[in-house]
Structures are given as C-alpha cells and as structure tokens.
CSV table of C-alpha atoms in Angstrom, one decimal:
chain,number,residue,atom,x,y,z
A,28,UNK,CA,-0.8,-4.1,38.9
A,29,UNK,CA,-0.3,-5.7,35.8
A,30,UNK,CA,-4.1,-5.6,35.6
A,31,UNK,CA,-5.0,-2.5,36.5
A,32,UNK,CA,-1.9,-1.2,33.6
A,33,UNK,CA,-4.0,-3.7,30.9
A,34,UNK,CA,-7.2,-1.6,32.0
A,35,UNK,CA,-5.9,1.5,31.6
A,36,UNK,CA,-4.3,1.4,28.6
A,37,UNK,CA,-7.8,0.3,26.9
A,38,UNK,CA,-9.1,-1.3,23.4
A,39,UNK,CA,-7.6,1.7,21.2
A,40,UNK,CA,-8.0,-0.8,18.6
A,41,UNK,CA,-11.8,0.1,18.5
A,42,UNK,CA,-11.0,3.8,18.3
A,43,UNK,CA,-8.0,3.2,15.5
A,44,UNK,CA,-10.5,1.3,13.4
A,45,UNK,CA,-13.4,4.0,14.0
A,46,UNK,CA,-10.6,6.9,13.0
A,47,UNK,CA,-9.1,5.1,10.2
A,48,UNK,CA,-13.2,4.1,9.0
A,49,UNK,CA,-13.7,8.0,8.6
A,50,UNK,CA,-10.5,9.4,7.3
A,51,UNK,CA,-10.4,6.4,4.5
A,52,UNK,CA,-14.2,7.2,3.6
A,53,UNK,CA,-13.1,11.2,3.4
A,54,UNK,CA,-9.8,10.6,1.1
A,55,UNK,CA,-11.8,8.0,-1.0
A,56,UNK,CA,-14.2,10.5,-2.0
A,57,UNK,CA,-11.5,13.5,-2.5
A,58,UNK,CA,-10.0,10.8,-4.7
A,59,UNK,CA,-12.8,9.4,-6.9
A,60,UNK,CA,-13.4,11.0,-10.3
A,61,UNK,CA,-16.5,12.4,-8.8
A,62,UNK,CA,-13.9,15.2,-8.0
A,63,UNK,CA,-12.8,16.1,-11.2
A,64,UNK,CA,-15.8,18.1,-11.7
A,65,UNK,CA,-15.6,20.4,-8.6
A,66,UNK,CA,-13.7,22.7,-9.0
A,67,UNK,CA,-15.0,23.6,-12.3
A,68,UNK,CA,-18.5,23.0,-11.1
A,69,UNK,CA,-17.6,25.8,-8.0
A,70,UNK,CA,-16.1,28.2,-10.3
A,71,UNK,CA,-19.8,28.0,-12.6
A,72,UNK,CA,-21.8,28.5,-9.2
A,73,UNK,CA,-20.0,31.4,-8.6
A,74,UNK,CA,-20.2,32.8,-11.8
A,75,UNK,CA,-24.2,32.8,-11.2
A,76,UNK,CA,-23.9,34.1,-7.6
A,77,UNK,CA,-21.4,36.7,-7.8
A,78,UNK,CA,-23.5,38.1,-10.8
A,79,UNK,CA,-26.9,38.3,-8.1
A,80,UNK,CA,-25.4,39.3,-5.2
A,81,UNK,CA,-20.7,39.5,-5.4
A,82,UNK,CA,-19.5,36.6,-3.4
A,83,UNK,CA,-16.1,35.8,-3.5
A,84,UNK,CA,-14.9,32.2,-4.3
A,85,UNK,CA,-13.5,31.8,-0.9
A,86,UNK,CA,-17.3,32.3,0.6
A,87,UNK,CA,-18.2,29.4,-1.5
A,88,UNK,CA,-17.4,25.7,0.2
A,89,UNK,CA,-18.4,22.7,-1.7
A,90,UNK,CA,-18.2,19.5,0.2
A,91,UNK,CA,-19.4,15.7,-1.9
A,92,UNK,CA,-20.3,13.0,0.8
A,93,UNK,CA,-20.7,9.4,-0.6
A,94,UNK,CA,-22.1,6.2,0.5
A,95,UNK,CA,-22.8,3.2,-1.3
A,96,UNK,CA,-26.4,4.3,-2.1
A,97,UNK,CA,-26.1,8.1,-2.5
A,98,UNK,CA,-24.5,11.1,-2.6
A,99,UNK,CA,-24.7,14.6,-1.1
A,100,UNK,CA,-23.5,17.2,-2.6
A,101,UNK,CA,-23.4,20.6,-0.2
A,102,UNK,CA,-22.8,23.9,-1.4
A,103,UNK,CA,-22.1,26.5,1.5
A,104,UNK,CA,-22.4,30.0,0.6
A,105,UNK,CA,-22.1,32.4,2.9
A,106,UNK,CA,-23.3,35.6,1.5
A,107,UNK,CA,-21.5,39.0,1.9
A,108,UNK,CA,-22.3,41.5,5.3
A,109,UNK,CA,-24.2,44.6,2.3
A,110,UNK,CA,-26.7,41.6,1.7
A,111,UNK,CA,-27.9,41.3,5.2
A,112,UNK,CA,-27.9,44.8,6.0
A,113,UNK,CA,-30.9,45.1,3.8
A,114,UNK,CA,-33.5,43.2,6.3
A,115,UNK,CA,-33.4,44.1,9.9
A,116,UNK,CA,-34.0,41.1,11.4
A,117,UNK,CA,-30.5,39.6,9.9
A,118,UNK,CA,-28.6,42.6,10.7
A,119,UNK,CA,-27.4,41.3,14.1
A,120,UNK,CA,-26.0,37.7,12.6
A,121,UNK,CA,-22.4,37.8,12.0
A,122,UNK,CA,-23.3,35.8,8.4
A,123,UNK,CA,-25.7,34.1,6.6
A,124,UNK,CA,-25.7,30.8,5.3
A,125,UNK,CA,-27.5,28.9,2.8
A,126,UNK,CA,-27.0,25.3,2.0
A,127,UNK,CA,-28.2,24.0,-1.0
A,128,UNK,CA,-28.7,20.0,-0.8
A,129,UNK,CA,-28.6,18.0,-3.8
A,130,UNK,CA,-29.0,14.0,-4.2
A,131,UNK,CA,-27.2,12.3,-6.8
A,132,UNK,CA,-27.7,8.7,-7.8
B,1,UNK,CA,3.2,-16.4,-20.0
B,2,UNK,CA,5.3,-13.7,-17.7
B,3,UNK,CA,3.6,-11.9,-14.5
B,4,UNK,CA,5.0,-8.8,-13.0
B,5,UNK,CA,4.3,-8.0,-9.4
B,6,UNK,CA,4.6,-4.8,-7.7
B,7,UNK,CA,5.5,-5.0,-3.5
B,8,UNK,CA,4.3,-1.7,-2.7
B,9,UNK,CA,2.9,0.3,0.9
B,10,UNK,CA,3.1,3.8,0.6
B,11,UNK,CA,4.7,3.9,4.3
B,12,UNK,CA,8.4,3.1,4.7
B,13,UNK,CA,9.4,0.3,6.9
B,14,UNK,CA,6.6,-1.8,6.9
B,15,UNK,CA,8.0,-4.9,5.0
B,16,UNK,CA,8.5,-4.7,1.1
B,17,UNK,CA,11.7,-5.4,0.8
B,18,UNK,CA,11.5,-8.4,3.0
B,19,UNK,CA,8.4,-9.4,1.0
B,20,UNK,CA,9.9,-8.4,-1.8
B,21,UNK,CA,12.9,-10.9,-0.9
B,22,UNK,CA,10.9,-13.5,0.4
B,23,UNK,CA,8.2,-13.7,-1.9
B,24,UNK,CA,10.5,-13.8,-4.8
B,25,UNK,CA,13.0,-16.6,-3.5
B,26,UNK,CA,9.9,-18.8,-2.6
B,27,UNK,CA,8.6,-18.5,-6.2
B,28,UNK,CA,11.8,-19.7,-7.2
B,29,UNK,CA,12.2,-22.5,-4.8
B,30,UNK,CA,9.3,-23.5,-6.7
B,31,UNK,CA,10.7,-23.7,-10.0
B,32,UNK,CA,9.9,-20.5,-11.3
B,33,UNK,CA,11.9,-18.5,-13.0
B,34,UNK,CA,11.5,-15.1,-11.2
B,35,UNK,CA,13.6,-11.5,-10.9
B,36,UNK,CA,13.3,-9.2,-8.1
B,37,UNK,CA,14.1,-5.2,-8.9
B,38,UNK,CA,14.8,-2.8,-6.3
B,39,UNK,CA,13.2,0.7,-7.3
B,40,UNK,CA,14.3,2.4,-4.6
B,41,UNK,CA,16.8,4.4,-6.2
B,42,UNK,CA,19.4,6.2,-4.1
B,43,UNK,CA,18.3,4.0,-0.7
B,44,UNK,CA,18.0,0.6,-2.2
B,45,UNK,CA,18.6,-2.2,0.4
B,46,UNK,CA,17.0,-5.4,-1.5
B,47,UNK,CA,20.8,-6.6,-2.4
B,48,UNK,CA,21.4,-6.2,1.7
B,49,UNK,CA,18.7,-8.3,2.0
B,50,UNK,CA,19.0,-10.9,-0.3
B,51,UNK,CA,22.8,-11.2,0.8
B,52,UNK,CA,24.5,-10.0,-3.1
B,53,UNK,CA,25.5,-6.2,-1.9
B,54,UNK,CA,29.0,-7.2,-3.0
B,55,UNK,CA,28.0,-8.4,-6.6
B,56,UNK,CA,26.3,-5.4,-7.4
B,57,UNK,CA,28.4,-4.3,-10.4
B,58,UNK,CA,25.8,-2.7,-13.0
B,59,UNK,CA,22.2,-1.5,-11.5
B,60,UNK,CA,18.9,-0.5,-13.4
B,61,UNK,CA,19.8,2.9,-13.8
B,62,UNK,CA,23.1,1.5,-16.0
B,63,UNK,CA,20.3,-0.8,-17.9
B,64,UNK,CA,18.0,2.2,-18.6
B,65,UNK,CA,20.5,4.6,-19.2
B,66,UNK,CA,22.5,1.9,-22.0
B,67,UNK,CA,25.4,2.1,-19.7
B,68,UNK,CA,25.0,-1.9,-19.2
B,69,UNK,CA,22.9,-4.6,-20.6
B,70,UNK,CA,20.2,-6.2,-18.6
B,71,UNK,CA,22.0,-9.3,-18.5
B,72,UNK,CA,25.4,-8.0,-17.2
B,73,UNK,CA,23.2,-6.4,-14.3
B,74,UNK,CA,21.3,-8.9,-13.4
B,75,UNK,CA,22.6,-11.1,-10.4
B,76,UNK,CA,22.1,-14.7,-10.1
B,77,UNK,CA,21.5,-15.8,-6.6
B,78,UNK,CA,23.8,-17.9,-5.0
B,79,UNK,CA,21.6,-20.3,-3.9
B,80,UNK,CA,18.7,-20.6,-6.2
B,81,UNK,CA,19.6,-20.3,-10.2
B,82,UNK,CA,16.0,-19.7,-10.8
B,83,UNK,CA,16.6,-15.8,-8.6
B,84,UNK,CA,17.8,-13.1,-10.3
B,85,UNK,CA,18.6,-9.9,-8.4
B,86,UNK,CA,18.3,-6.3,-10.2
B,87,UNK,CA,19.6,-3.7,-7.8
B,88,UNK,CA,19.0,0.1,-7.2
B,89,UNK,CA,21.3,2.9,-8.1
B,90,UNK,CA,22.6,4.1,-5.0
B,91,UNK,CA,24.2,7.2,-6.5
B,92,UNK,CA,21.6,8.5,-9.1
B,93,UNK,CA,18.2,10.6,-8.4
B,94,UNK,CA,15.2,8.9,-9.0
B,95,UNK,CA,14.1,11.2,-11.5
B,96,UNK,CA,16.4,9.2,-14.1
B,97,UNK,CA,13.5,6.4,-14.0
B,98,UNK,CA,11.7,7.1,-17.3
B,99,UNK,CA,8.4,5.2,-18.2
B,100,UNK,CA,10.1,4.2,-21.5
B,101,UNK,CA,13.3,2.9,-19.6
B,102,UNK,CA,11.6,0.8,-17.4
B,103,UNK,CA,8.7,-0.8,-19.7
B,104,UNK,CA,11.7,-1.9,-21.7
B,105,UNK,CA,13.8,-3.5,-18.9
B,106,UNK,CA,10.3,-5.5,-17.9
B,107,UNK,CA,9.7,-6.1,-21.5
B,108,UNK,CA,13.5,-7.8,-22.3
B,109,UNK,CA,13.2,-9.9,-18.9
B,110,UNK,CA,9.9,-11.2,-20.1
B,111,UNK,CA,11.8,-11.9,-23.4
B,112,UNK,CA,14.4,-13.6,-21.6
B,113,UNK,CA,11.8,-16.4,-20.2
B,114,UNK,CA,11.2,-15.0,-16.7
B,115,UNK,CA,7.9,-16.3,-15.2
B,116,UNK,CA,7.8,-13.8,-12.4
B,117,UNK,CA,9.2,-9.9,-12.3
B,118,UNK,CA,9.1,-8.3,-8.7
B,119,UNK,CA,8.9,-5.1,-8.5
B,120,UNK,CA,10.2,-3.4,-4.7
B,121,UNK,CA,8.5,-0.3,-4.6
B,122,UNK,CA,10.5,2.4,-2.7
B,123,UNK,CA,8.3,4.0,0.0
B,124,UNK,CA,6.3,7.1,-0.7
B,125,UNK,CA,4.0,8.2,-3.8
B,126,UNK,CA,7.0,9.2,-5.8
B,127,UNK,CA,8.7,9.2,-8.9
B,128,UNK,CA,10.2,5.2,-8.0
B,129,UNK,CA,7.3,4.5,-6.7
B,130,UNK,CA,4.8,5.1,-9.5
B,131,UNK,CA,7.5,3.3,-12.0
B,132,UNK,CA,7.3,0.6,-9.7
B,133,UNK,CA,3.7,0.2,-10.2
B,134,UNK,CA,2.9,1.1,-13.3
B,135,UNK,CA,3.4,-1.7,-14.9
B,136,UNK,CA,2.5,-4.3,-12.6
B,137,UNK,CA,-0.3,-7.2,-13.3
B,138,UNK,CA,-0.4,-8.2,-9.6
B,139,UNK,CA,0.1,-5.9,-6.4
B,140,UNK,CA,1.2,-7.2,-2.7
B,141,UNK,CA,0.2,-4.8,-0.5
B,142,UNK,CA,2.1,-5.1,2.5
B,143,UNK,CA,0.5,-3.1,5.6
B,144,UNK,CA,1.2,-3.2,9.5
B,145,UNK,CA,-2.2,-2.8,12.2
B,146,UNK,CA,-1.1,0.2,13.0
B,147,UNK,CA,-3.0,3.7,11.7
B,148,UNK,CA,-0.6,5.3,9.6
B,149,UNK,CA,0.2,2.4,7.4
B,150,UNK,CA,-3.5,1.6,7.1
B,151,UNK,CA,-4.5,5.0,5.8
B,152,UNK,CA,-1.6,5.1,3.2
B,153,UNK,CA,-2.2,1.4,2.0
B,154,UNK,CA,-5.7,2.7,0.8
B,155,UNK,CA,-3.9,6.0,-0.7
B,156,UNK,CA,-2.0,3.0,-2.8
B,157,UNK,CA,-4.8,1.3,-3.6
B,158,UNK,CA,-6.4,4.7,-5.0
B,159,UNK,CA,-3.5,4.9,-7.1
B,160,UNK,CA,-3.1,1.1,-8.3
B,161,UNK,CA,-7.1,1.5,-9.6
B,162,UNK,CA,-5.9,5.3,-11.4
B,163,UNK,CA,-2.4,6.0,-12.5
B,164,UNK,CA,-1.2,2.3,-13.9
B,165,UNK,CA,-0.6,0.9,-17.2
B,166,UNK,CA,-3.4,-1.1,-16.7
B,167,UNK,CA,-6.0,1.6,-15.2
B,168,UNK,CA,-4.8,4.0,-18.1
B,169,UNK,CA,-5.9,1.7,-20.6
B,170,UNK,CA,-8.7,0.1,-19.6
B,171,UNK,CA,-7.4,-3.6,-19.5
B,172,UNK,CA,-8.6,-5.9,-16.2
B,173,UNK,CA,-7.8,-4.0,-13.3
B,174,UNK,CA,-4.4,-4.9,-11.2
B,175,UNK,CA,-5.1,-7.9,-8.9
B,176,UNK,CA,-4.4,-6.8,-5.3
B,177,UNK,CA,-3.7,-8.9,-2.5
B,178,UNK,CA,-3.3,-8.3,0.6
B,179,UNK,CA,-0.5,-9.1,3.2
B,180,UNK,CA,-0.4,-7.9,6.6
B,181,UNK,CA,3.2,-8.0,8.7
B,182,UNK,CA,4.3,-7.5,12.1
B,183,UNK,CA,1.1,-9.1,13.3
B,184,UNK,CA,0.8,-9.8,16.6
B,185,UNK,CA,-2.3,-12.1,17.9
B,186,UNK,CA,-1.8,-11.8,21.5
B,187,UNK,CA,-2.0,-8.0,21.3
B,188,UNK,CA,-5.2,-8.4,18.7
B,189,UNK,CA,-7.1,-10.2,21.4
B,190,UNK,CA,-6.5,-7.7,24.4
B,191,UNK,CA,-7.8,-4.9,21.9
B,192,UNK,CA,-4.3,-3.2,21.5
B,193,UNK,CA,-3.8,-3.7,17.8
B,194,UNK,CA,-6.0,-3.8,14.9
B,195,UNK,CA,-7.3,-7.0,13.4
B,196,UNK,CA,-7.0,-9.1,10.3
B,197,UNK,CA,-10.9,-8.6,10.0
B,198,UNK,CA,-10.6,-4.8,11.1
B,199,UNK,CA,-7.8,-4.2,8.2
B,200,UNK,CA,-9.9,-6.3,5.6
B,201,UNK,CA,-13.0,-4.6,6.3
B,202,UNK,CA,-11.1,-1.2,6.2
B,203,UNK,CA,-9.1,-2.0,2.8
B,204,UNK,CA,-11.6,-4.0,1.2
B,205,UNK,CA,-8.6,-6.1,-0.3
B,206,UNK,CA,-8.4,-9.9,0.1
B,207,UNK,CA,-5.9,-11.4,2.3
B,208,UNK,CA,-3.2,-13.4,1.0
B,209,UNK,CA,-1.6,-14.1,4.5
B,210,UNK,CA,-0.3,-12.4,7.9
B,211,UNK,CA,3.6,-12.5,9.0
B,212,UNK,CA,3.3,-12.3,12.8
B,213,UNK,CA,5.6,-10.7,15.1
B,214,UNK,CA,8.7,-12.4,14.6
B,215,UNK,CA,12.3,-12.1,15.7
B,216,UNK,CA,13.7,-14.3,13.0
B,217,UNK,CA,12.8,-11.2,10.3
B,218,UNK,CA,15.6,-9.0,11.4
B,219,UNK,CA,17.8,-12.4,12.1
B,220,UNK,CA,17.6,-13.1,8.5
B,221,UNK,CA,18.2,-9.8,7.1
B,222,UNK,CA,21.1,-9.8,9.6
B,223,UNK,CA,22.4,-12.6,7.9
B,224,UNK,CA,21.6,-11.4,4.3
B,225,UNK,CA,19.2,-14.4,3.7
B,226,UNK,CA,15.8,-14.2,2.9
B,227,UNK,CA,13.6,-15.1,6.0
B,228,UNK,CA,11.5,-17.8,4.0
B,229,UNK,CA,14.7,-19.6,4.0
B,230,UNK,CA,14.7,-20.3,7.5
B,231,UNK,CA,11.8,-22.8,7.6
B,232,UNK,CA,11.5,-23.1,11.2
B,233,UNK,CA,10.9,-19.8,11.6
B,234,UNK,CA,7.0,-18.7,12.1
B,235,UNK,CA,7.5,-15.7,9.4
B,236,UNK,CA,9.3,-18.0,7.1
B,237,UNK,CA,6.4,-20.9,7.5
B,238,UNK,CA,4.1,-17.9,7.1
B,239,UNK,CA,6.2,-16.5,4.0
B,240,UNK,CA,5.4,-20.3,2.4
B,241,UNK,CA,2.3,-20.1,3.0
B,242,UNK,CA,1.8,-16.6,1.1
B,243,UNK,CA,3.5,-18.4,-1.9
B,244,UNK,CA,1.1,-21.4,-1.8
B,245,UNK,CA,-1.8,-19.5,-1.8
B,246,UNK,CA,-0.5,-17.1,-4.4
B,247,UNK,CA,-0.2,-20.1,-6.8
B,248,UNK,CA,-3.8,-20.9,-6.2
B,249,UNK,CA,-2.7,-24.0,-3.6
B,250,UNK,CA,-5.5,-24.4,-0.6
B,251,UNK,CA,-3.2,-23.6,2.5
B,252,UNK,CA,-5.1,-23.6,6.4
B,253,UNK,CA,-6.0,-20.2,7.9
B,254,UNK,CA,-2.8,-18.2,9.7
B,255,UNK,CA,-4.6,-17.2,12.2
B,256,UNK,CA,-5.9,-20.7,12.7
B,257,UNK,CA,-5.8,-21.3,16.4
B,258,UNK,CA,-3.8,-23.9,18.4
B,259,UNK,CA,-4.6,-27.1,19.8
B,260,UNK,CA,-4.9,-26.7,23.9
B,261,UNK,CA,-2.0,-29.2,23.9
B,262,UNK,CA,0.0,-27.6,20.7
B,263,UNK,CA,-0.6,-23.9,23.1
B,264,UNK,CA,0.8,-25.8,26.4
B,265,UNK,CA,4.1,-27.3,24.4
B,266,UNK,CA,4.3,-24.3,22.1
B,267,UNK,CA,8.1,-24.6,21.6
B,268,UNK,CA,10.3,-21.0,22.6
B,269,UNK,CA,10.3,-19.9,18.5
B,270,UNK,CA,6.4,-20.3,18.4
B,271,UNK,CA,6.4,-18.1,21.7
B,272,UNK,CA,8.1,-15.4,19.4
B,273,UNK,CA,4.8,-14.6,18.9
B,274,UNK,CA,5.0,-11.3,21.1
C-alpha cells in the first residue's frame, strides 16, 4: 500500500526542476539589460513597416531568446487582411506571418 | 572594517528572520560586534524572535525620523553584549524608509564600531525590501526546495546584481551566498523535493549551508530564543556551521552522509529529520 502511494505520487522533483529551468531562463532574459532596447527598437520597426504596408504595434511581437552562446532575436509581424487580398493564393489564410531571424553575438 | 549583510528571499515565510536571528547571534557568540535590523515595517517579528518584544521602546522609523537616537533604539541582548537588536515600526507605512534615512543609520552603527550590520529584509520586492538591500556588501539568500521560492530567489538575485548601492555604482558586485532551509533529505532521495544540487544549478549561487527539516525552529521561536542557541538541535548545529563557513573556517559537508552505525543509533532529535 504504502508502496504502491510512493509510486504514485512520482519524482515531481524532476518536473519542478525542469519548470523552474524554463521559467528562470524566460525572466532572466526579460530582466537583462538586453531589454532595455526593445521597446524602443519595436516602436522603430514599426515606424518602417507601418510606413510600407500600416501595421499596428499590436501586430508586431518581439521575443529575445538567450543562451550562453547566442541570441535570437524574433520579430513576428503579422501583416494586415488588405495586404493579402492582393495575391490569390493567400486570400484563403486567416494571416500572414513573417519572421525575421536575427543572431546576435 | 564593518560588513553589512542583507537576509533577503523575495517569498514570505521561508526563513529570514530566523536566519536573520540566528546568523546574527552566532556572529556574536564569536566575538563580533554585530546588529540585526528588522525592515519589515508594519509586520516586524525579529524582536518576537530574538525574545526583546518587550524592550522595544524606540524603532528605526524613530531613528530615521529624529524622533530617537540610534543608540536609545538599539537593544542590547540579554544574553550576548556583542547583539544589538533594531526593531521595526509596527505602526508606520513603509513608505517612511528613505534611502537617505537609512544609509545614515548603517553609517552611525558602522561609526559606532559594529563589525557586522544585518539587515531582515521584509518579504516581497518592495519599498522595505529594496532599503533592506541596497546597501548591503553580503547577501544570504534564504530559499526552500519548493517552486515558488526558487523562482523568486532568482527574481532577488536579478535585483541584488541591478538596483543596489553597489550595482548602481559600479563597485564589486554584492557577494551572494546561498542558504537553503526546511531541507528534508529523506524526501530529496524518493524524488519528492528538489535538491541541494538541483537549487545550485538553478540559482547559480554558492551554498553556504542547508537547515534541514527541523522541529526545534518553531521550538525556539516559541521560546523567543534564537535556534542556534539550542546546540543540540540539528538546525542550530547547522546554523553554526553556516557561521563557520561564512568566516572562511573549513566546516564538513551538511549533507554529508551517516555512518551505517551513526544511521542505526541515530538518536530521536537526529530522526527530526522528516
């Protein structure tokens, strides 16, 4: 009995470490200086884009991944329904995304 | 040379204050002089704890204020004349804590010839909590196995490396050292609670020693005595050995394991060890 309770309940230290290992590494980079620059950074992108085509800063998501070698830096832009309507082949996709990788020492 | 010392964790009920307690009566057990402030304005508990709540006259909102000097609120323990107790308000907001105020109560106690200045940081990110930091040299960070208090001892650590005295000007970053409480070994090796190596490698702190599991914690802050007093007691053994190691003494492992014979005799306060 006592056995079969030990079984049950598991090793949820493995799956606390594993959560705790990806949370940490997400609020690390939100913290780092690296951050400062974002929001700036997004409102110049956006400046450029919504002069091409009118996105809205809302349709813009930047996201900044780091590891101990590199860093991604992903812009998603999803770009606004009178763009697609122009080629035929798009017009049945709901939206169209573009992502823009970067690598940054 | 004076050395002030912030006990912080971000989450609440972890162990500061009886760090806090502990950690400052053992420096002064060893000769040093040392005080211990509570920043925990509003909820402070470190008089409870060292056993002075009914000498608390003046507090360091008086001291910052100019309501009182430092030395008519500072409390000398009754046991120890190197410990000197500075309590919380426990009728003011903690907005009152000014950066100004509080550099100059650290300053005069390092005037008045204090080796050691504790700091008990209130829980939270707060106001008391970033004055309890701010000026500190050395950090104890105090943090259970247990998710929650992992995740906000890193948020502490973020903020130890950014929005500090030291970090702000570009002196040698705060020394951090790690101490993890509540520890229970037995539950470690069924794969029910995180361990000491799981919490380094998470934190990337080093370890300055683990308080297991222990009944004699809420014993001594029952009897308003700090646990390291009661040196039969594994957490107060433990608590001495943090102090040892702190002054740069070579102390064996915690987690060091027990003799087959030592495990069959263990005596019933060893078996505390839940």
């Amino acid at each position: 009995m006592n056995i079969l309770r030990l079984l049950k309940r598991g090793k949820t230290a493995k799956a606390a470490k594993d959560r705790l290992q990806i949370i940490i590494a997400q609020e690390r980079s939100q913290q780092s200086q690296q951050t400062d620059y974002l929001p700036l950074m997004r409102q110049e992108i956006l400046k450029v884009i919504a002069k091409y085509t009118g996105v809205k800063l809302q349709d813009v998501k930047v996201d900044l991944q780091s590891n101990r070698s590199n860093s991604v830096l992903e812009l998603n832009i999803t770009l606004p329904e009178n763009l697609k309507a122009k080629t035929p082949a798009e017009e049945k996709a709901t939206e169209t995304e573009e992502e823009v990788e970067a690598e940054t020492a | 040379m004076s050395e002030v010392i912030v006990v912080t964790s971000g989450k609440g009920g972890v162990g500061k204050t009886t760090t806090s307690a502990s950690f400052a009566t053992g420096l002064a057990q060893r000769g040093f002089k040392t005080a211990v402030i509570d920043f925990d304005i509003g909820l402070r508990n470190l008089d409870l704890v060292m056993g002075c709540e009914r000498r608390v006259v003046y507090d360091l909102v008086n001291v910052i204020q100019g309501e009182a000097t430092l030395k008519q609120a500072l409390i000398k323990d009754r046991n120890n004349e190197n410990l000197y107790i500075l309590a919380a308000s426990q009728t003011r907001d903690k907005e009152v804590l000014t950066t100004e105020g509080v550099e100059k109560v650290i300053n005069d106690l390092k005037g008045l010839g204090f080796d050691y200045i504790i700091c008990d940081s209130p829980a939270g990110i707060e106001k008391g909590a970033h004055m309890a930091m701010y000026f500190a040299d050395s950090a104890l960070i105090v943090t259970n196995p247990e998710v929650s208090s992992v995740r906000d001892s890193d948020r502490i650590l973020g903020l130890l490396g950014s929005k500090t005295y030291r970090a702000e000007n570009d002196l040698p970053s705060i020394k951090e050292h790690l101490i993890i409480t509540r520890y229970s070994a037995k539950r470690v090796n069924t794969g029910e609670m995180l361990s000491v190596a799981d919490i380094k490698e998470l934190l990337g702190v080093s370890l300055l020693g683990i308080i297991p599991e222990c009944q004699s914690v809420l014993s001594a802050s029952n009897a308003g005595s700090p646990v390291i007093r009661d040196d039969g007691s594994l957490a107060g053994k433990a608590y001495s050995r943090i102090i040892s190691r702190f002054l740069g003494e070579e102390v064996p492992d915690d987690s060091a394991k027990k003799g087959f014979f030592r495990r069959l005799f263990a005596s019933n306060k060893e078996k505390e060890l839940a």
